[in-house]
Amino acid sequence: MHQAGLMMDRPLLISAVIEHAAAQYGDVEVVSRETHGPLFRYTYRDCARRSRQLANALADLGLKPGDIVGSIAWNNHRHLEAYYGVSGSGMVIHTCNPRLHAQQLIYIINHAGQKAMLFDATFAPLIKGIAAHCPTVKTWICLSDAAHLPAIDGVADVRAYEDLIGPCSAQFNWPEFDENTGAALCYTSGTTGNPKGVLYSHRAIVLQAMAGCMPNVLSVSCRDTILPVVPMFHINAWCIPYGAPIAGAKLVLPGPRLDGESLYTLMEDEKVTLSAGVPSIWQGLIAYVEQKGLRFSTMRRTGVGGSAMPQALIAKFADTYQVEVRHGWGMTETTAVATMGTLTPRDLALPKEQQHAIVARQGKSLCGVEIKVVDAGGATLPRNGTSQGELMVRGPWILREYFKGERSPLQDGWFPTGDIATIDATGTMQIRDRTKDVIKSGGEWISSIDLESAVVAHPAVAMAAVIGVKHPQWDERPLMFIVCKPDQAVEKYELLAFLAERVAKWWLPDDIRFVDSLPVGGTGKVQKEELRRKYGGVFG
Amino acid sequence: MHQAGLMMDRPLLISAVIEHAAAQYGDVEVVSRETHGPLFRYTYRDCARRSRQLANALADLGLKPGDIVGSIAWNNHRHLEAYYGVSGSGMVIHTCNPRLHAQQLIYIINHAGQKAMLFDATFAPLIKGIAAHCPTVKTWICLSDAAHLPAIDGVADVRAYEDLIGPCSAQFNWPEFDENTGAALCYTSGTTGNPKGVLYSHRAIVLQAMAGCMPNVLSVSCRDTILPVVPMFHINAWCIPYGAPIAGAKLVLPGPRLDGESLYTLMEDEKVTLSAGVPSIWQGLIAYVEQKGLRFSTMRRTGVGGSAMPQALIAKFADTYQVEVRHGWGMTETTAVATMGTLTPRDLALPKEQQHAIVARQGKSLCGVEIKVVDAGGATLPRNGTSQGELMVRGPWILREYFKGERSPLQDGWFPTGDIATIDATGTMQIRDRTKDVIKSGGEWISSIDLESAVVAHPAVAMAAVIGVKHPQWDERPLMFIVCKPDQAVEKYELLAFLAERVAKWWLPDDIRFVDSLPVGGTGKVQKEELRRKYGGVFG
């Protein structure tokens, strides 16, 4: 009935990305911080050549298409080659997050049935602790030359990456296969239960990387120098390791040095125009720059996500340093960013503070991705900027089911993100809370994040956390925890008065507890589960 | 063996493009020149609504997915709605080129088996001439309201578009189907033999539109206002009618007025930042701007293709008017542009004239497209900027076979373009000639285009054409035709001396003929076939 289109049946494959860069931007530099310190520099042509050598080396090891090859590594050039050499061969690169507990690492490596592991020398102690528990891993490869190869007790045959690929031919015919083939695997951090694996396809990664380069998103061109601080061990470093070669942008990989001074120096030395990272990284960078009274000579734009970027930091980047913030949202299940904001001409005509308020939201869905917010019954809520509901997402680079998962998490074809959000009439989405943290009070929702953001603006407050506590009449009511700044104090009624000017009356916490500390996990977020276990009794 | 990726199986569909724009850039304007004169303006939200009304109207007419609906129309808002309403319904929009001969139009409409025709009032005389010969077309729809509906002798029931869609609901659930489904059909101009149809898939169009918006290509963002002068009746107006909504750019459609004054006024009035068209359009625009001593207030970038952009015009845009030229190449068989050039930081460090020489080439292949040049035996030639061969192209938006074609034109999976080109070490491609125009002399090739470009730089020369003429010893030798500028004259030996400084000795024409005129066809190109018929004897 439909007419079949008569276009070539050419798959979107990751191997084509690095060959595209080698053929057209062959002389463009990739600069990489070695794990042992110095800067290494080469070109996309070199990177393609060595990716092919790696592909030959993997085949020589007896690895086959479909096999899973792990990595525990910083953002560096060998990790980049692994992105291409492994996936381009039809194997799957399993990027392991070194911040996981050893038990979780052992779980995911075994769950994946991983055959080999590439790791940076930094993580040798980690490897030592887990190797004996990972029987499927037959080959351990340190991303170094022989001179920097660490000895690891209990792991007999650690290979040096350079020794492994050095003898191999730089000729390799990248295989062609279905673009829906798995290319990369990343496990969620799994705060409750075991981590779950997300298996990205070639199609998902190439489409996301293209969408991520678009002018409304990160805007990456051959005139840019891009420094991804977002780690290559987590959601594909936002697909920047694929997008930069697509665009022919110079790529700067910071290795293990992510402190403000190291990043600033690298940005200035390499004339970085564009970067991407989480807010805490930018806090550290700005603190350093402010302390030293420095400026950015070439930086013009930065992507930020992972958690909400405070409006004050957005303002500082924009007004003080003339760096445009592109604020986005994504999660392990969405390959990379799924939404990102860019100020429109209409926005740019507003006063600065209103512009920053718009940037503080998480932006619009990228071309290819659809978003909606739904109520508890699954009904779509209006795009009015105030109706809060669970954020649902759909598109070719969104998870369908978890790797070796038991049942699909999808609801009516949409992925439920576990985030509570609003969407306004311009399609701009704002994360308001996590479903598990939102407080359901009298049939309405109170955002714990909004309450926390409001109270930390008080000069005496260092940290805040809000949880819902069972209430006989209202179902749940907010309970607030406050850590004061050193040598500062504030009364409960003062904070309530402060909040009353900033949130609705019925949002005011039923109680405020002053504590010396809050439990913070590996990702820098307050562990509300622990607070709930300890304090989640009943009010009233 | 391969691991199947676990991403959602979501197709790339054209209907999603306009809904993406409506949801996120709903208030962004589309400005359109009506065929009868005035400017019309509305928004992407309105465009999506009316596209859905059109989809309902087509269904009410009994049209079904797979049916072919034609258009003969300018770049205007109703044509834009047809792009979405027809393709979004799973039907195929057949954009007919009004510059074809009536006989060719009749041929393609019948060959396609077209069911309905949308046309602008401008083309009523054309419709009158062909309608009786198009028995499959059951419905003729004029893209106008009832007040501007022309009477067409011999066509009983011409419907006004506004009357057709006006009563229809704006609710329409866009169907979902395979992204490889045909969406649009365009026939080649067919200088020899019958025109051949190219059936574009949804996948091809969405991928090309995304690639075309990338910063290295046209660079389209929500901060741009884009004016496509390239016609919507030919190779999808370079997919700008899809790319602009993807980017949320304001879209300005010039209707029938393509003269320098009209374009300039529209650009200034609507604050156009970006445009796209063929070189002759830009010649007309610059002539007007120069004559009136004007400047461009907002224009910053223009895409150009269709034929080679002269370097002098590139320099004028860049140096005099600060408009960056993005020079590309594509053909009916490649959906839209397949290559486009953007100066890299290395290029931008060169003297201006060298930069312009680089822009005068046709650029690098877009991400997703591969190019190569091959010799007569099909062997790939080196990328050295001098080895000339036939340009071959491959990718997901390149033709596999012609519509109802007898056999695939592909050679080993690549589409042979019929263009002679070089590719240099940076992947930058330059069109040197057409395979049928290149002169094969003593086993080497002489580019007729290069000879013509060299000689028209002489102050007395207005036009030039070079053809190959059979030669007993050398196989072929060049014969040059010259039209002098009014009141100018030049001797044969003077031109030969002039050329000898610019091309290789063995390239010099064996003879030069001075003529009063050259035969120029509807696309503005010299009809070398006619010269060959008349002069293609034997030298020597």
GROMACS .gro file of N, CA, C and O in nm, chain B residues 87-164:
model
  312
  627SER      N    1   0.294   1.394   0.280
  627SER     CA    2   0.391   1.292   0.324
  627SER      C    3   0.353   1.237   0.462
  627SER      O    4   0.367   1.118   0.488
  628GLY      N    5   0.307   1.327   0.550
  628GLY     CA    6   0.270   1.284   0.685
  628GLY      C    7   0.159   1.180   0.683
  628GLY      O    8   0.151   1.095   0.772
  629SER      N    9   0.072   1.187   0.582
  629SER     CA   10  -0.038   1.090   0.567
  629SER      C   11   0.009   0.957   0.512
  629SER      O   12  -0.071   0.865   0.498
  630GLY      N   13   0.135   0.948   0.475
  630GLY     CA   14   0.185   0.825   0.413
  630GLY      C   15   0.170   0.826   0.263
  630GLY      O   16   0.195   0.727   0.196
  631MET      N   17   0.125   0.941   0.211
  631MET     CA   18   0.120   0.958   0.064
  631MET      C   19   0.253   1.016   0.018
  631MET      O   20   0.340   1.048   0.098
  632VAL      N   21   0.264   1.031  -0.115
  632VAL     CA   22   0.389   1.081  -0.172
  632VAL      C   23   0.362   1.214  -0.240
  632VAL      O   24   0.273   1.222  -0.325
  633ILE      N   25   0.437   1.318  -0.204
  633ILE     CA   26   0.422   1.444  -0.275
  633ILE      C   27   0.517   1.446  -0.394
  633ILE      O   28   0.638   1.428  -0.380
  634HIS      N   29   0.458   1.462  -0.511
  634HIS     CA   30   0.535   1.466  -0.636
  634HIS      C   31   0.551   1.612  -0.676
  634HIS      O   32   0.459   1.673  -0.730
  635THR      N   33   0.669   1.668  -0.647
  635THR     CA   34   0.693   1.809  -0.680
  635THR      C   35   0.733   1.818  -0.827
  635THR      O   36   0.836   1.767  -0.867
  636CYS      N   37   0.646   1.882  -0.904
  636CYS     CA   38   0.669   1.893  -1.049
  636CYS      C   39   0.738   2.026  -1.080
  636CYS      O   40   0.699   2.131  -1.029
  637ASN      N   41   0.837   2.019  -1.165
  637ASN     CA   42   0.912   2.138  -1.204
  637ASN      C   43   0.839   2.208  -1.319
  637ASN      O   44   0.830   2.154  -1.428
  638PRO      N   45   0.787   2.328  -1.293
  638PRO     CA   46   0.709   2.395  -1.398
  638PRO      C   47   0.794   2.434  -1.519
  638PRO      O   48   0.739   2.474  -1.622
  639ARG      N   49   0.926   2.424  -1.506
  639ARG     CA   50   1.012   2.460  -1.619
  639ARG      C   51   1.025   2.346  -1.718
  639ARG      O   52   1.086   2.361  -1.824
  640LEU      N   53   0.970   2.230  -1.684
  640LEU     CA   54   0.973   2.119  -1.781
  640LEU      C   55   0.880   2.153  -1.898
  640LEU      O   56   0.783   2.228  -1.882
  641HIS      N   57   0.909   2.096  -2.014
  641HIS     CA   58   0.818   2.107  -2.126
  641HIS      C   59   0.686   2.041  -2.090
  641HIS      O   60   0.684   1.945  -2.012
  642ALA      N   61   0.576   2.090  -2.148
  642ALA     CA   62   0.444   2.031  -2.121
  642ALA      C   63   0.446   1.880  -2.147
  642ALA      O   64   0.389   1.802  -2.070
  643GLN      N   65   0.514   1.840  -2.255
  643GLN     CA   66   0.518   1.696  -2.286
  643GLN      C   67   0.586   1.617  -2.175
  643GLN      O   68   0.546   1.505  -2.143
  644GLN      N   69   0.690   1.676  -2.118
  644GLN     CA   70   0.761   1.608  -2.009
  644GLN      C   71   0.675   1.604  -1.883
  644GLN      O   72   0.672   1.504  -1.812
  645LEU      N   73   0.603   1.713  -1.858
  645LEU     CA   74   0.512   1.715  -1.742
  645LEU      C   75   0.407   1.605  -1.757
  645LEU      O   76   0.379   1.531  -1.661
  646ILE      N   77   0.350   1.597  -1.874
  646ILE     CA   78   0.248   1.494  -1.898
  646ILE      C   79   0.310   1.355  -1.877
  646ILE      O   80   0.251   1.269  -1.813
  647TYR      N   81   0.431   1.341  -1.927
  647TYR     CA   82   0.498   1.211  -1.911
  647TYR      C   83   0.516   1.175  -1.764
  647TYR      O   84   0.480   1.065  -1.719
  648ILE      N   85   0.568   1.269  -1.683
  648ILE     CA   86   0.599   1.232  -1.543
  648ILE      C   87   0.472   1.212  -1.461
  648ILE      O   88   0.467   1.124  -1.374
  649ILE      N   89   0.368   1.290  -1.490
  649ILE     CA   90   0.243   1.275  -1.414
  649ILE      C   91   0.181   1.138  -1.442
  649ILE      O   92   0.137   1.068  -1.351
  650ASN      N   93   0.185   1.098  -1.569
  650ASN     CA   94   0.131   0.966  -1.604
  650ASN      C   95   0.221   0.853  -1.556
  650ASN      O   96   0.173   0.750  -1.508
  651HIS      N   97   0.351   0.875  -1.568
  651HIS     CA   98   0.445   0.773  -1.523
  651HIS      C   99   0.429   0.747  -1.373
  651HIS      O  100   0.431   0.633  -1.327
  652ALA      N  101   0.407   0.857  -1.298
  652ALA     CA  102   0.390   0.844  -1.153
  652ALA      C  103   0.253   0.785  -1.119
  652ALA      O  104   0.235   0.729  -1.011
  653GLY      N  105   0.158   0.798  -1.210
  653GLY     CA  106   0.021   0.755  -1.178
  653GLY      C  107  -0.042   0.846  -1.074
  653GLY      O  108  -0.110   0.803  -0.981
  654GLN      N  109  -0.017   0.975  -1.092
  654GLN     CA  110  -0.056   1.076  -0.992
  654GLN      C  111  -0.209   1.088  -0.980
  654GLN      O  112  -0.278   1.090  -1.080
  655LYS      N  113  -0.259   1.102  -0.854
  655LYS     CA  114  -0.403   1.103  -0.830
  655LYS      C  115  -0.464   1.242  -0.817
  655LYS      O  116  -0.583   1.260  -0.837
  656ALA      N  117  -0.384   1.337  -0.775
  656ALA     CA  118  -0.435   1.473  -0.755
  656ALA      C  119  -0.323   1.571  -0.784
  656ALA      O  120  -0.205   1.532  -0.788
  657MET      N  121  -0.358   1.697  -0.807
  657MET     CA  122  -0.256   1.798  -0.835
  657MET      C  123  -0.289   1.927  -0.761
  657MET      O  124  -0.399   1.980  -0.772
  658LEU      N  125  -0.191   1.974  -0.685
  658LEU     CA  126  -0.198   2.104  -0.618
  658LEU      C  127  -0.116   2.201  -0.703
  658LEU      O  128  -0.002   2.170  -0.738
  659PHE      N  129  -0.172   2.319  -0.735
  659PHE     CA  130  -0.096   2.411  -0.820
  659PHE      C  131  -0.122   2.555  -0.782
  659PHE      O  132  -0.228   2.590  -0.730
  660ASP      N  133  -0.023   2.638  -0.808
  660ASP     CA  134  -0.041   2.781  -0.790
  660ASP      C  135  -0.109   2.840  -0.912
  660ASP      O  136  -0.089   2.793  -1.025
  661ALA      N  137  -0.187   2.948  -0.890
  661ALA     CA  138  -0.262   3.011  -0.998
  661ALA      C  139  -0.172   3.051  -1.115
  661ALA      O  140  -0.212   3.048  -1.231
  662THR      N  141  -0.047   3.087  -1.085
  662THR     CA  142   0.051   3.119  -1.190
  662THR      C  143   0.052   3.013  -1.300
  662THR      O  144   0.072   3.045  -1.418
  663PHE      N  145   0.034   2.888  -1.258
  663PHE     CA  146   0.053   2.778  -1.351
  663PHE      C  147  -0.078   2.728  -1.412
  663PHE      O  148  -0.083   2.622  -1.473
  664ALA      N  149  -0.185   2.808  -1.399
  664ALA     CA  150  -0.314   2.771  -1.458
  664ALA      C  151  -0.302   2.744  -1.609
  664ALA      O  152  -0.357   2.645  -1.658
  665PRO      N  153  -0.229   2.830  -1.682
  665PRO     CA  154  -0.215   2.802  -1.827
  665PRO      C  155  -0.148   2.667  -1.854
  665PRO      O  156  -0.184   2.596  -1.949
  666LEU      N  157  -0.051   2.633  -1.771
  666LEU     CA  158   0.019   2.507  -1.784
  666LEU      C  159  -0.079   2.391  -1.760
  666LEU      O  160  -0.083   2.293  -1.835
  667ILE      N  161  -0.160   2.404  -1.654
  667ILE     CA  162  -0.258   2.302  -1.619
  667ILE      C  163  -0.357   2.284  -1.735
  667ILE      O  164  -0.391   2.171  -1.772
  668LYS      N  165  -0.399   2.397  -1.789
  668LYS     CA  166  -0.493   2.392  -1.902
  668LYS      C  167  -0.437   2.306  -2.015
  668LYS      O  168  -0.507   2.226  -2.076
  669GLY      N  169  -0.308   2.321  -2.039
  669GLY     CA  170  -0.244   2.250  -2.150
  669GLY      C  171  -0.224   2.101  -2.126
  669GLY      O  172  -0.216   2.024  -2.220
  670ILE      N  173  -0.215   2.062  -2.000
  670ILE     CA  174  -0.181   1.921  -1.974
  670ILE      C  175  -0.295   1.838  -1.919
  670ILE      O  176  -0.293   1.715  -1.929
  671ALA      N  177  -0.398   1.905  -1.860
  671ALA     CA  178  -0.500   1.832  -1.783
  671ALA      C  179  -0.564   1.718  -1.863
  671ALA      O  180  -0.580   1.607  -1.811
  672ALA      N  181  -0.597   1.746  -1.986
  672ALA     CA  182  -0.667   1.646  -2.067
  672ALA      C  183  -0.582   1.522  -2.091
  672ALA      O  184  -0.635   1.415  -2.122
  673HIS      N  185  -0.451   1.538  -2.075
  673HIS     CA  186  -0.360   1.426  -2.102
  673HIS      C  187  -0.319   1.352  -1.975
  673HIS      O  188  -0.229   1.268  -1.980
  674CYS      N  189  -0.379   1.386  -1.864
  674CYS     CA  190  -0.343   1.326  -1.734
  674CYS      C  191  -0.465   1.257  -1.674
  674CYS      O  192  -0.523   1.306  -1.576
  675PRO      N  193  -0.505   1.144  -1.729
  675PRO     CA  194  -0.632   1.082  -1.687
  675PRO      C  195  -0.633   1.031  -1.543
  675PRO      O  196  -0.740   1.020  -1.484
  676THR      N  197  -0.515   1.004  -1.485
  676THR     CA  198  -0.515   0.951  -1.347
  676THR      C  199  -0.544   1.060  -1.245
  676THR      O  200  -0.582   1.031  -1.132
  677VAL      N  201  -0.522   1.186  -1.284
  677VAL     CA  202  -0.544   1.296  -1.190
  677VAL      C  203  -0.693   1.325  -1.181
  677VAL      O  204  -0.753   1.374  -1.276
  678LYS      N  205  -0.752   1.294  -1.065
  678LYS     CA  206  -0.897   1.310  -1.050
  678LYS      C  207  -0.934   1.444  -0.987
  678LYS      O  208  -1.049   1.487  -0.998
  679THR      N  209  -0.838   1.506  -0.919
  679THR     CA  210  -0.869   1.629  -0.847
  679THR      C  211  -0.761   1.734  -0.874
  679THR      O  212  -0.643   1.705  -0.861
  680TRP      N  213  -0.807   1.853  -0.916
  680TRP     CA  214  -0.715   1.965  -0.939
  680TRP      C  215  -0.744   2.069  -0.833
  680TRP      O  216  -0.857   2.115  -0.820
  681ILE      N  217  -0.643   2.103  -0.756
  681ILE     CA  218  -0.662   2.192  -0.641
  681ILE      C  219  -0.571   2.313  -0.658
  681ILE      O  220  -0.448   2.300  -0.666
  682CYS      N  221  -0.633   2.431  -0.665
  682CYS     CA  222  -0.552   2.553  -0.675
  682CYS      C  223  -0.517   2.601  -0.534
  682CYS      O  224  -0.604   2.611  -0.447
  683LEU      N  225  -0.388   2.628  -0.513
  683LEU     CA  226  -0.340   2.671  -0.381
  683LEU      C  227  -0.379   2.817  -0.357
  683LEU      O  228  -0.295   2.908  -0.360
  684SER      N  229  -0.508   2.838  -0.335
  684SER     CA  230  -0.560   2.973  -0.317
  684SER      C  231  -0.694   2.963  -0.246
  684SER      O  232  -0.743   2.854  -0.220
  685ASP      N  233  -0.750   3.080  -0.216
  685ASP     CA  234  -0.888   3.082  -0.170
  685ASP      C  235  -0.980   3.096  -0.292
  685ASP      O  236  -0.933   3.109  -0.405
  686ALA      N  237  -1.110   3.093  -0.267
  686ALA     CA  238  -1.207   3.097  -0.378
  686ALA      C  239  -1.193   3.225  -0.458
  686ALA      O  240  -1.210   3.227  -0.580
  687ALA      N  241  -1.158   3.335  -0.390
  687ALA     CA  242  -1.150   3.465  -0.458
  687ALA      C  243  -1.039   3.469  -0.563
  687ALA      O  244  -1.045   3.545  -0.658
  688HIS      N  245  -0.937   3.387  -0.546
  688HIS     CA  246  -0.825   3.389  -0.640
  688HIS      C  247  -0.819   3.264  -0.727
  688HIS      O  248  -0.715   3.230  -0.782
  689LEU      N  249  -0.933   3.196  -0.737
  689LEU     CA  250  -0.938   3.071  -0.814
  689LEU      C  251  -0.949   3.103  -0.962
  689LEU      O  252  -1.043   3.170  -1.004
  690PRO      N  253  -0.853   3.061  -1.043
  690PRO     CA  254  -0.863   3.089  -1.187
  690PRO      C  255  -0.960   2.990  -1.253
  690PRO      O  256  -0.971   2.876  -1.209
  691ALA      N  257  -1.028   3.037  -1.355
  691ALA     CA  258  -1.107   2.945  -1.438
  691ALA      C  259  -1.012   2.880  -1.537
  691ALA      O  260  -0.925   2.946  -1.593
  692ILE      N  261  -1.022   2.749  -1.552
  692ILE     CA  262  -0.933   2.680  -1.646
  692ILE      C  263  -1.020   2.605  -1.746
  692ILE      O  264  -1.090   2.511  -1.710
  693ASP      N  265  -1.016   2.651  -1.869
  693ASP     CA  266  -1.094   2.584  -1.975
  693ASP      C  267  -1.061   2.437  -1.980
  693ASP      O  268  -0.942   2.400  -1.982
  694GLY      N  269  -1.163   2.357  -1.982
  694GLY     CA  270  -1.140   2.214  -2.003
  694GLY      C  271  -1.118   2.137  -1.875
  694GLY      O  272  -1.110   2.014  -1.877
  695VAL      N  273  -1.102   2.208  -1.760
  695VAL     CA  274  -1.090   2.138  -1.633
  695VAL      C  275  -1.214   2.175  -1.551
  695VAL      O  276  -1.229   2.287  -1.504
  696ALA      N  277  -1.304   2.077  -1.539
  696ALA     CA  278  -1.438   2.106  -1.490
  696ALA      C  279  -1.436   2.153  -1.345
  696ALA      O  280  -1.492   2.258  -1.312
  697ASP      N  281  -1.368   2.080  -1.262
  697ASP     CA  282  -1.390   2.097  -1.118
  697ASP      C  283  -1.260   2.134  -1.048
  697ASP      O  284  -1.203   2.053  -0.977
  698VAL      N  285  -1.216   2.258  -1.067
  698VAL     CA  286  -1.096   2.302  -0.995
  698VAL      C  287  -1.137   2.346  -0.855
  698VAL      O  288  -1.227   2.428  -0.839
  699ARG      N  289  -1.074   2.287  -0.753
  699ARG     CA  290  -1.110   2.320  -0.614
  699ARG      C  291  -1.014   2.425  -0.560
  699ARG      O  292  -0.895   2.425  -0.594
  700ALA      N  293  -1.068   2.512  -0.477
  700ALA     CA  294  -0.981   2.608  -0.405
  700ALA      C  295  -0.932   2.539  -0.277
  700ALA      O  296  -1.011   2.484  -0.200
  701TYR      N  297  -0.803   2.543  -0.257
  701TYR     CA  298  -0.740   2.479  -0.141
  701TYR      C  299  -0.807   2.521  -0.011
  701TYR      O  300  -0.835   2.438   0.076
  702GLU      N  301  -0.834   2.651   0.003
  702GLU     CA  302  -0.891   2.699   0.129
  702GLU      C  303  -1.031   2.642   0.152
  702GLU      O  304  -1.067   2.609   0.265
  703ASP      N  305  -1.107   2.630   0.045
  703ASP     CA  306  -1.241   2.570   0.059
  703ASP      C  307  -1.230   2.422   0.096
  703ASP      O  308  -1.314   2.369   0.167
  704LEU      N  309  -1.125   2.359   0.042
  704LEU     CA  310  -1.109   2.215   0.065
  704LEU      C  311  -1.074   2.186   0.211
  704LEU      O  312  -1.132   2.098   0.273
   0.00000   0.00000   0.00000
